[in-house]
Tab-separated table of C-alpha atoms and ligand atoms in Angstrom:
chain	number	residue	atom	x	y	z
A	1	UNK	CA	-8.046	10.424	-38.774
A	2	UNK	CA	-9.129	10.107	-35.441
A	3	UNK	CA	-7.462	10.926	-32.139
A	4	UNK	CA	-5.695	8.499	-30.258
A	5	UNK	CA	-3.686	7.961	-27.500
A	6	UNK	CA	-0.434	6.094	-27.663
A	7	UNK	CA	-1.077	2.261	-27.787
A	8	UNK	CA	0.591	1.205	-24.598
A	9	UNK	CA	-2.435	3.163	-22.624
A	10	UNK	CA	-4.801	1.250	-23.702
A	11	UNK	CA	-3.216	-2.171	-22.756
A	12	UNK	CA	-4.102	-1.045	-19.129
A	13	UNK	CA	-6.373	-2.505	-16.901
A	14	UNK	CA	-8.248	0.600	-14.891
A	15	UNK	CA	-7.557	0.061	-11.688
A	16	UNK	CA	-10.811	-0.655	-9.391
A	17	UNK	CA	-11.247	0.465	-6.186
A	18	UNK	CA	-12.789	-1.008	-3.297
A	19	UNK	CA	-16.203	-0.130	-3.008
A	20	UNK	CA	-18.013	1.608	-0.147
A	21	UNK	CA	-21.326	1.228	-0.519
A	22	UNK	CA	-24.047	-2.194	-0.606
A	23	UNK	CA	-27.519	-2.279	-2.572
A	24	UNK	CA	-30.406	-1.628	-0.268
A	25	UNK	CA	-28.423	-0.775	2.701
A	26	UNK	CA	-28.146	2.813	4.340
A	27	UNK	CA	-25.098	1.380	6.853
A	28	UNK	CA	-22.245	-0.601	5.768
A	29	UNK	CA	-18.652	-1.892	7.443
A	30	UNK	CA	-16.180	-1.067	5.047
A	31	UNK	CA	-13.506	-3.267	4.899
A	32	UNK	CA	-12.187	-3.105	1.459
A	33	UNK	CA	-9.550	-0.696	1.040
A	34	UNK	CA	-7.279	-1.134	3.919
A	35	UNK	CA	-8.639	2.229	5.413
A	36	UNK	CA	-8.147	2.927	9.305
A	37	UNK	CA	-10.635	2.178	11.251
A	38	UNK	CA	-9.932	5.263	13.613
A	39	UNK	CA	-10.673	7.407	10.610
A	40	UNK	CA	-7.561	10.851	11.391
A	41	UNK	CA	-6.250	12.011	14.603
A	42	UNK	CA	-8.146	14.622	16.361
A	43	UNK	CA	-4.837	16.956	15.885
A	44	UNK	CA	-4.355	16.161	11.895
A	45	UNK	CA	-8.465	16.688	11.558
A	46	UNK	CA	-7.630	20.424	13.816
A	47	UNK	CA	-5.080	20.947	11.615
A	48	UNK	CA	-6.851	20.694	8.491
A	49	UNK	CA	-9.839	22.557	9.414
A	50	UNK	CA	-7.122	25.353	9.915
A	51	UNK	CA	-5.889	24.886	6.929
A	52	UNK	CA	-9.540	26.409	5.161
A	53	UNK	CA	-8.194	29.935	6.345
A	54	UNK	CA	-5.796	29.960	3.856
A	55	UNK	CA	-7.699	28.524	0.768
A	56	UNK	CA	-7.107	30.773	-1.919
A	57	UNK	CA	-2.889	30.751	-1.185
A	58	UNK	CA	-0.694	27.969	-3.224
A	59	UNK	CA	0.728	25.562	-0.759
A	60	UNK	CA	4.590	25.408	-0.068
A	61	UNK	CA	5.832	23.674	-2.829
A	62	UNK	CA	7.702	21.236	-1.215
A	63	UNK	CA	5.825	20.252	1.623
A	64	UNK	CA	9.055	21.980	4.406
A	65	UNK	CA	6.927	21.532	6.965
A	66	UNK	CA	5.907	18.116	6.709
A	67	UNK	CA	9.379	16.739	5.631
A	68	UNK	CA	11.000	18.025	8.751
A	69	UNK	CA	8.167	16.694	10.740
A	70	UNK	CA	8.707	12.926	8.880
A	71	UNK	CA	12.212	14.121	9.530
A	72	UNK	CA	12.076	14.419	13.534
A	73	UNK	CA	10.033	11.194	14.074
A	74	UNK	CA	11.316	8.780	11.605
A	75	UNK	CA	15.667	10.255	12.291
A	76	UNK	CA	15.627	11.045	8.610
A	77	UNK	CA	17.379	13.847	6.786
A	78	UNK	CA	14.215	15.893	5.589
A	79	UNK	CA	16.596	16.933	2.535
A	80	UNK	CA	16.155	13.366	1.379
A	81	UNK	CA	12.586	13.384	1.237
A	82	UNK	CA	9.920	14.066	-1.288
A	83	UNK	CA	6.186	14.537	-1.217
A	84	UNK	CA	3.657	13.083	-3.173
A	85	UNK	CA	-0.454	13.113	-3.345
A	86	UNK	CA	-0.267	9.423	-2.442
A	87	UNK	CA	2.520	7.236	-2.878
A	88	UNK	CA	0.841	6.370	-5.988
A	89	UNK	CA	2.337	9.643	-7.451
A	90	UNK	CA	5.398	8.919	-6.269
A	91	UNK	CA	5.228	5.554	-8.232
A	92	UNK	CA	4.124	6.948	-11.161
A	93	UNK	CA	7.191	9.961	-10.728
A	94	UNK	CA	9.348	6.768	-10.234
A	95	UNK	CA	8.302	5.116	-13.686
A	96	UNK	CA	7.867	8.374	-15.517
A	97	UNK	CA	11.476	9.457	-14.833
A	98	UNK	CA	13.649	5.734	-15.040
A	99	UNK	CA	11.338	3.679	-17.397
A	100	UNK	CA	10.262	3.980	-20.948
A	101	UNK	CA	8.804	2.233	-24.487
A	102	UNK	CA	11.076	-0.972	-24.747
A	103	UNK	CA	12.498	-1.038	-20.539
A	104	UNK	CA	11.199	-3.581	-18.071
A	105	UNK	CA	9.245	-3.003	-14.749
A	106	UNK	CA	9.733	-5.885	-12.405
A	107	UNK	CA	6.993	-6.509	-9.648
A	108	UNK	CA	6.204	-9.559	-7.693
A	109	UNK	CA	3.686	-12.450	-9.082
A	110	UNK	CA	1.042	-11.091	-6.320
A	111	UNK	CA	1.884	-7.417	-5.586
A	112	UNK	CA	0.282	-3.853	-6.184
A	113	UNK	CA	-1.733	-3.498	-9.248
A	114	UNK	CA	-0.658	-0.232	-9.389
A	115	UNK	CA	2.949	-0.851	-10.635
A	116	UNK	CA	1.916	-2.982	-13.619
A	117	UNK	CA	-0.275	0.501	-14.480
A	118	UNK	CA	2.377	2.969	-14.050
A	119	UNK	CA	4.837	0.718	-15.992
A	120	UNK	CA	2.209	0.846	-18.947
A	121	UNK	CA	1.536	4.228	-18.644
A	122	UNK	CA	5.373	5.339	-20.127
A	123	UNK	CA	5.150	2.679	-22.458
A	124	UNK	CA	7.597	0.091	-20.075
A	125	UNK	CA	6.971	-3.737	-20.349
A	126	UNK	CA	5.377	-4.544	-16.990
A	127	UNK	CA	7.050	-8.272	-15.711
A	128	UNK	CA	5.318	-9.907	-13.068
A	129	UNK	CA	7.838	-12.247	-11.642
A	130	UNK	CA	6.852	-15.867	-9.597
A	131	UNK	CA	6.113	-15.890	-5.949
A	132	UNK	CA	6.782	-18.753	-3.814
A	133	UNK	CA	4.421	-19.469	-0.967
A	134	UNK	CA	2.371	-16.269	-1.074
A	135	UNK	CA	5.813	-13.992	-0.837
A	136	UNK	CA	8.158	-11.825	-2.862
A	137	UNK	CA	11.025	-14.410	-4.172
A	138	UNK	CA	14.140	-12.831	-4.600
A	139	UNK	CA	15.803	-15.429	-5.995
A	140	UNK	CA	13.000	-15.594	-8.794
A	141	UNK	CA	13.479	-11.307	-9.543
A	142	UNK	CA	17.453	-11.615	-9.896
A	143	UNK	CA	16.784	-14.161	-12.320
A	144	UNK	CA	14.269	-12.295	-13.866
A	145	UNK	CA	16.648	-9.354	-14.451
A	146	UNK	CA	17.256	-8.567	-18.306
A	147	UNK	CA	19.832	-5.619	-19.827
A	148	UNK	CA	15.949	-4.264	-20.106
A	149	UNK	CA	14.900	-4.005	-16.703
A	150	UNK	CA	15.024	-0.450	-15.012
A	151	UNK	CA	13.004	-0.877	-11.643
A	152	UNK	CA	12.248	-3.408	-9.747
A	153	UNK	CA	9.034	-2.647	-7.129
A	154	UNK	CA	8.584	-4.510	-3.780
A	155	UNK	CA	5.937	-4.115	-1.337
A	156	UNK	CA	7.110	-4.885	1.892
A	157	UNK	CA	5.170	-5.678	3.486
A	158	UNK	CA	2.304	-6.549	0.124
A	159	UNK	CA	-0.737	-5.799	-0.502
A	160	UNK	CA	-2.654	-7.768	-0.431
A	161	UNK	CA	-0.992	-11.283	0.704
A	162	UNK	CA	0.271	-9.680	3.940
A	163	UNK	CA	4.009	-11.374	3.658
A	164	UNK	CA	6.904	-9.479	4.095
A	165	UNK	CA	10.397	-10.014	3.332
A	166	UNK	CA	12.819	-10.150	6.484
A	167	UNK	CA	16.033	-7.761	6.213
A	168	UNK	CA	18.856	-10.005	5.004
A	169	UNK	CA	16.363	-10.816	2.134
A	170	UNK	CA	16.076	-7.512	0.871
A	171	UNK	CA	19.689	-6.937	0.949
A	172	UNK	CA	20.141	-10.030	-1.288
A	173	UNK	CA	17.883	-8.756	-3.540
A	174	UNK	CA	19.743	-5.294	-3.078
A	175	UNK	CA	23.336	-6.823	-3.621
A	176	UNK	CA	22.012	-8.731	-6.587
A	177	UNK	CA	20.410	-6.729	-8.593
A	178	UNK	CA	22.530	-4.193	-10.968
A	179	UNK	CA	23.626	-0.947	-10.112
A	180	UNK	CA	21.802	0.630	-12.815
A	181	UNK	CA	18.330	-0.669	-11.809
A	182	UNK	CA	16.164	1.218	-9.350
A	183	UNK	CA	15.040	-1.144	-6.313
A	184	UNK	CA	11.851	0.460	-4.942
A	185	UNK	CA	10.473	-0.538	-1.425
A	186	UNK	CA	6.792	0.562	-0.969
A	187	UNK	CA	6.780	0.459	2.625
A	188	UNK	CA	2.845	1.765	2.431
A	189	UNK	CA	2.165	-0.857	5.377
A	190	UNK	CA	5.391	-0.397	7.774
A	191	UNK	CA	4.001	1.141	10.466
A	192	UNK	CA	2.012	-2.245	11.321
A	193	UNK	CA	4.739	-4.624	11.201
A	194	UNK	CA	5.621	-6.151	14.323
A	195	UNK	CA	8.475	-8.434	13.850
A	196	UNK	CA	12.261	-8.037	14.402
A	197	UNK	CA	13.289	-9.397	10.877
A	198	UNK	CA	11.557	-6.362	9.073
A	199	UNK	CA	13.126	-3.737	8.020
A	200	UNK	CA	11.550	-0.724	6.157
A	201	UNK	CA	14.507	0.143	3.806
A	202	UNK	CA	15.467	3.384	4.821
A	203	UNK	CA	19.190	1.707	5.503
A	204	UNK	CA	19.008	0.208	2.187
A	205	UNK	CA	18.678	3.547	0.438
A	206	UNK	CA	21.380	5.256	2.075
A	207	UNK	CA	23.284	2.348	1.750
A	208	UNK	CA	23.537	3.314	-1.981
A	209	UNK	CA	22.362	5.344	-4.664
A	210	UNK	CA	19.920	3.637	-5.991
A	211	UNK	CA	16.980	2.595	-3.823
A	212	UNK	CA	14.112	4.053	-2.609
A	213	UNK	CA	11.751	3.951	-0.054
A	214	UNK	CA	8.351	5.009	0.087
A	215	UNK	CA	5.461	5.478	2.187
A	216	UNK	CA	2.009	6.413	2.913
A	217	UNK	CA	-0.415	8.603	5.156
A	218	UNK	CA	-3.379	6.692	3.868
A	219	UNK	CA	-3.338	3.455	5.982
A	220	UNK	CA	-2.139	4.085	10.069
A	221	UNK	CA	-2.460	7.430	9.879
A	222	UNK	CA	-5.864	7.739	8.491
A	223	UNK	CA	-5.351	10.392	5.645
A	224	UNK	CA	-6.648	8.595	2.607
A	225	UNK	CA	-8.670	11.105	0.978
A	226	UNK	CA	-5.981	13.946	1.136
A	227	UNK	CA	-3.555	11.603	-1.082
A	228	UNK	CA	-0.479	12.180	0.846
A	229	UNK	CA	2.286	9.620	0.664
A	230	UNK	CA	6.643	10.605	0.339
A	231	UNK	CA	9.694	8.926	-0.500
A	232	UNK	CA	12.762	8.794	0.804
A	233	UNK	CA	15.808	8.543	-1.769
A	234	UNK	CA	19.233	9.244	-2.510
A	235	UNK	CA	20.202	12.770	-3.491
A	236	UNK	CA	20.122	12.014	-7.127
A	237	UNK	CA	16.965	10.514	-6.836
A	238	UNK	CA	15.430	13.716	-4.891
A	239	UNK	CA	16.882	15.798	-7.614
A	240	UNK	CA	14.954	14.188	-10.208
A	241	UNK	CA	11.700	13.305	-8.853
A	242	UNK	CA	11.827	17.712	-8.177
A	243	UNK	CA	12.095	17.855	-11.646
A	244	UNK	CA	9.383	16.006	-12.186
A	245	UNK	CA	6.783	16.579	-9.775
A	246	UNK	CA	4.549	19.837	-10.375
A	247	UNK	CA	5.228	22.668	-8.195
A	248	UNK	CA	1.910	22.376	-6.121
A	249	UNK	CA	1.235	18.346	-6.047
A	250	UNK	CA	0.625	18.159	-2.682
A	251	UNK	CA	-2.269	20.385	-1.119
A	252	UNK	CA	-1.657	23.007	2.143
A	253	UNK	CA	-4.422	20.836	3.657
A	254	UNK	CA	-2.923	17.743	3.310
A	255	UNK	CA	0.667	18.935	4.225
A	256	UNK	CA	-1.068	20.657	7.508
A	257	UNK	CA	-3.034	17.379	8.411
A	258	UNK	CA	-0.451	15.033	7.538
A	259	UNK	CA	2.538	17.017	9.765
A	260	UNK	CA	0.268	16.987	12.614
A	261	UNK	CA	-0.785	13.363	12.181
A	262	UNK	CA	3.137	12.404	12.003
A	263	UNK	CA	3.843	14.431	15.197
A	264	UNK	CA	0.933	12.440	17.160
A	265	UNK	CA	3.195	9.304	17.695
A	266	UNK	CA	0.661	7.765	20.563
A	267	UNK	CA	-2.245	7.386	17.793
A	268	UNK	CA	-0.365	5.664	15.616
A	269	UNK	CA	1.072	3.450	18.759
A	270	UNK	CA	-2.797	2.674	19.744
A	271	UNK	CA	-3.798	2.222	15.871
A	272	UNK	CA	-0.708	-0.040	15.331
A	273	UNK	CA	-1.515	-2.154	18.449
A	274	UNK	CA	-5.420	-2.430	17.969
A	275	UNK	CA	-4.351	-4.052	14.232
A	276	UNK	CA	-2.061	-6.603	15.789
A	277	UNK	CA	-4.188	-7.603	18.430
A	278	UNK	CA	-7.093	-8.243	16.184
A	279	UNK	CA	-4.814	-9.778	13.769
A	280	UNK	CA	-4.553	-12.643	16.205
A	281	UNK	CA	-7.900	-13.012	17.652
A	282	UNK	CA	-9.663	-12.895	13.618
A	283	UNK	CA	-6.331	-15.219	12.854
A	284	UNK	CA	-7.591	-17.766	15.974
A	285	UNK	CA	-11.356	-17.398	15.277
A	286	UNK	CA	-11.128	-17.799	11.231
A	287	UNK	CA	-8.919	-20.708	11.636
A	288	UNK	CA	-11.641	-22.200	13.991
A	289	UNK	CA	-14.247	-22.056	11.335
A	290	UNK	CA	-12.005	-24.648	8.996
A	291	UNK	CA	-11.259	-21.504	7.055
A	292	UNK	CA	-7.547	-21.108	6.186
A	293	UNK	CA	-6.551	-17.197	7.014
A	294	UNK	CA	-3.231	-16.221	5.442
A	295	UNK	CA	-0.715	-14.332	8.186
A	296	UNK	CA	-0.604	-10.688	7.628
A	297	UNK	CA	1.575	-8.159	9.023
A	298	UNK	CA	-0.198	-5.545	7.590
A	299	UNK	CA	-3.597	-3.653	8.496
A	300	UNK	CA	-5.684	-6.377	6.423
A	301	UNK	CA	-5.952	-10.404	5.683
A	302	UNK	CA	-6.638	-12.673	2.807
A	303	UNK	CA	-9.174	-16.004	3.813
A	304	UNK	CA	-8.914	-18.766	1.308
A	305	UNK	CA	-12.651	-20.193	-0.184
A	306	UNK	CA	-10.947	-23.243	-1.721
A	307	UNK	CA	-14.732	-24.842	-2.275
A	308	UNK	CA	-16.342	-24.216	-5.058
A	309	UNK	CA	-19.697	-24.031	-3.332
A	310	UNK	CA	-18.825	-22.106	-0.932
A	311	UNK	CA	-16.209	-19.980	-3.061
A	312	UNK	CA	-15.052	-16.499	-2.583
A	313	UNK	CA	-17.148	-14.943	-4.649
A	314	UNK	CA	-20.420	-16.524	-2.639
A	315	UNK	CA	-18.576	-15.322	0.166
A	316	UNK	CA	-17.718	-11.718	-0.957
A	317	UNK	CA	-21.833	-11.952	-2.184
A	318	UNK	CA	-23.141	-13.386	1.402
A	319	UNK	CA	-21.044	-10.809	3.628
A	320	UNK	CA	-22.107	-7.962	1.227
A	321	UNK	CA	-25.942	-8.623	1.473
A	322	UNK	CA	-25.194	-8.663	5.501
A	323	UNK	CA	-23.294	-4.756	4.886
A	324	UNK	CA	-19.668	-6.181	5.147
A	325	UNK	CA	-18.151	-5.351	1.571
A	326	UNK	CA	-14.513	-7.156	1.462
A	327	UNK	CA	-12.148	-7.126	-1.754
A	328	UNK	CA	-12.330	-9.838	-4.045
A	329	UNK	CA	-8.797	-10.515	-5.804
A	330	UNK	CA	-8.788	-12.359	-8.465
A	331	UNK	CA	-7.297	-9.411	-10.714
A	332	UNK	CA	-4.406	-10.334	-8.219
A	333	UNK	CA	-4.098	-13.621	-9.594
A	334	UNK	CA	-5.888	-15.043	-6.108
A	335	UNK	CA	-9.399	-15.762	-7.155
A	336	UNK	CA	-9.757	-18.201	-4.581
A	337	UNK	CA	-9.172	-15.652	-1.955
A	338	UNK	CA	-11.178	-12.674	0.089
A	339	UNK	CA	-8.779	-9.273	1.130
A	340	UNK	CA	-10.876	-8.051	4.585
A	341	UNK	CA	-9.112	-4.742	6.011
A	342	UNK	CA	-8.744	-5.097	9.896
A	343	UNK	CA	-11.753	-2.745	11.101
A	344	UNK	CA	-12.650	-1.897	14.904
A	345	UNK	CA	-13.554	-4.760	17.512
A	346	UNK	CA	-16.846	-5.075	16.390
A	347	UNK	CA	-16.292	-5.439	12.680
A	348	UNK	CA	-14.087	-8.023	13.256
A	349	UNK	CA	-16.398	-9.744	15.144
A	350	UNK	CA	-19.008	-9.234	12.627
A	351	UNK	CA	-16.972	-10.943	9.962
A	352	UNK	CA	-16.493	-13.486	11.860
A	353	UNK	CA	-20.122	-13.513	12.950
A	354	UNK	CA	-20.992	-13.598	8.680
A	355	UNK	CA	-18.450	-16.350	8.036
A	356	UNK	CA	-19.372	-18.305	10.531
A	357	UNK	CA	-23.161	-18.947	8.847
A	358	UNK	CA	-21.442	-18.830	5.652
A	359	UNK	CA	-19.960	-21.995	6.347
A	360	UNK	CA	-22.378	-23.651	7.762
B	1	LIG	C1	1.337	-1.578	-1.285
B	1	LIG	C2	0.695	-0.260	-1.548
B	1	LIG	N1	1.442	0.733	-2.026
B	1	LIG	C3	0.921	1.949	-2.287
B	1	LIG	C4	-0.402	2.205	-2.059
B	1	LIG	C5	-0.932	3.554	-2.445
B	1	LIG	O1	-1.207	4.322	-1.389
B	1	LIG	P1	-1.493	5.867	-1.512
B	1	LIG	O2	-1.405	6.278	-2.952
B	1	LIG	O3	-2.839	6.071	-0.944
B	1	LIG	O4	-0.413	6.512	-0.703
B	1	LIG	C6	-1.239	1.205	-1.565
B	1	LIG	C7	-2.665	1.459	-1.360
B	1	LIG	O5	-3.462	0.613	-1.135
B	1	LIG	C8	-0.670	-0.062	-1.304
B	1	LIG	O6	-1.420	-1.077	-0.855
């Protein structure tokens, strides 16, 4: 008999990540995993370099000193908050401790790959429920509910279409959905949004018992590679994901970088209103090339290649020989579309620069 591991695993997809480097070419723009372009602040970068002194000591296991940070600038009780290495841990806490073999994982037709995975990985039925117009439908994931269904995930706003759900929508979907089921709001791209109908869901979870909220220091605050995200959550919710979590999953490093990065408000400020300004000009200038560019509110954009000649994939081929690599996403379901992360003013204006002959 040979080994083997339990069937569900191998119904997954492995996840692919963006990729960072183009054949033949020593420099690249990198504009496929919805990275900051301003790379850390100076202070979280200080902080971590500190952090070397202390190598060989096992971090505080609970990350204190970040969660009272994320406590002071976000007015949230630092009791109700849990670390993770990424908010992809969190996720997969999330699934691991409310879902199992024979439950349902409801996600949106369009949203993060990485719920579908986590679902899979506990042996949970992963439901991908019908968008309409490029957005989460709420209407479509309350009837989409079964005595089955455990969690329901929403990115707000998602990755990769951009759309966001405005606040009465996601109490609708809040106030519909049973008691019993776990609403999650991955609010990885928050920090971005600039629009008075969004709301986060921090009010939504303590509202209730049974929503959380989490978030990321991989996107504004430019912390990717230290895979350092939290969650905020009811008590009961805390209590569990403690249980499940192991006693060191988040690194001294990346607690040290990550509380000064959350402290160092007027980075973010300048990071958050770089992305929205470009937003509009690569909105304006993309439209001008008979391109249609889908409205984002987070730090990246989808452009539809509706053409077969001139399709995404000749596009995603044309801008990577020039050292632009983008995201195709047709493991998405949106193979007719190109995901380009925002990037400083002069990747921006490359892309455009590329499209514009690709068009031509
Ligand atoms: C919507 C969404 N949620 C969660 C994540 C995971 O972020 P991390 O694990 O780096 O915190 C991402 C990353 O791209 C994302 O787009």
């Amino acid at each position: 008999m040979s080994l083997k591991p339990k069937e569900s695993i191998l119904k997954i997809q492995p996840y692919k990540a963006g990729l960072s480097k183009a054949k033949g070419l020593e420099s690249v723009i990198k504009l496929s995993s919805n990275e900051s372009p301003f790379g850390a602040s100076s202070k979280a970068v200080e902080a971590y370099k500190q952090a070397a002194d202390n190598l060989h000591r096992y971090p505080e296991s609970s990350g204190l000193e970040l969660r009272e940070a994320i406590g002071e600038v976000y007015g949230l009780n630092p009791q109700k908050i849990v670390c993770g290495a990424g908010s992809d841990e969190i996720i997969s806490f999330l699934c691991l401790a409310y879902a199992g073999e024979g439950d349902e994982v409801l996600y949106s037709e369009h949203g993060f790959l990485m719920y579908a995975i986590y679902a899979q990985t506990v042996g949970a039925t992963p439901v991908k429920v019908p968008e309409t117009g490029l957005a989460t439908d709420v209407d479509a994931i309350l009837s989409a509910v079964t005595d089955r269904t455990k969690i329901v995930f929403v990115a707000n706003p998602n990755n990769p279409t951009g759309s966001f759900i405005p606040r009465e929508e996601v109490g609708r979907l809040r106030g519909g959905l049973p008691d019993d089921v776990l609403l999650v709001l991955d609010a990885a791209y928050a920090e971005y949004v600039d629009d008075d109908e969004y709301m986060s869901g921090q009010d939504v979870v303590d509202f209730g018992s049974n929503t959380v909220m989490t978030r990321t220091f991989s996107k504004i605050y430019g912390l990717a590679s230290l895979r350092i995200g939290w969650a905020y959550c009811p008590d009961a919710v805390v209590d569990v994901l403690n249980r499940v979590r192991g006693p060191f999953n988040i690194s001294s490093a990346a607690i040290a970088a990550a509380t000064a990065a959350v402290r160092d408000v007027e980075f973010v400020e300048k990071a958050r209103q770089h992305n929205n300004t470009e937003l509009k000009w690569l909105e304006t200038e993309i439209n001008q090339l008979g391109l249609e560019f889908c409205k984002s509110f987070g730090n990246f954009y989808m452009v539809k290649f509706p053409d077969r000649e001139k399709s995404s994939h000749n596009a995603y081929k044309f801008l990577m020989e020039k050292g632009i690599i983008t995201r195709k996403i047709d493991n998405y379901g949106l193979p007719e579309y190109l995901r380009i992360t925002v990037g400083l003013k002069e990747d921006n204006q490359a892309v455009v620069k590329v499209l514009a002959e690709f068009v031509k």
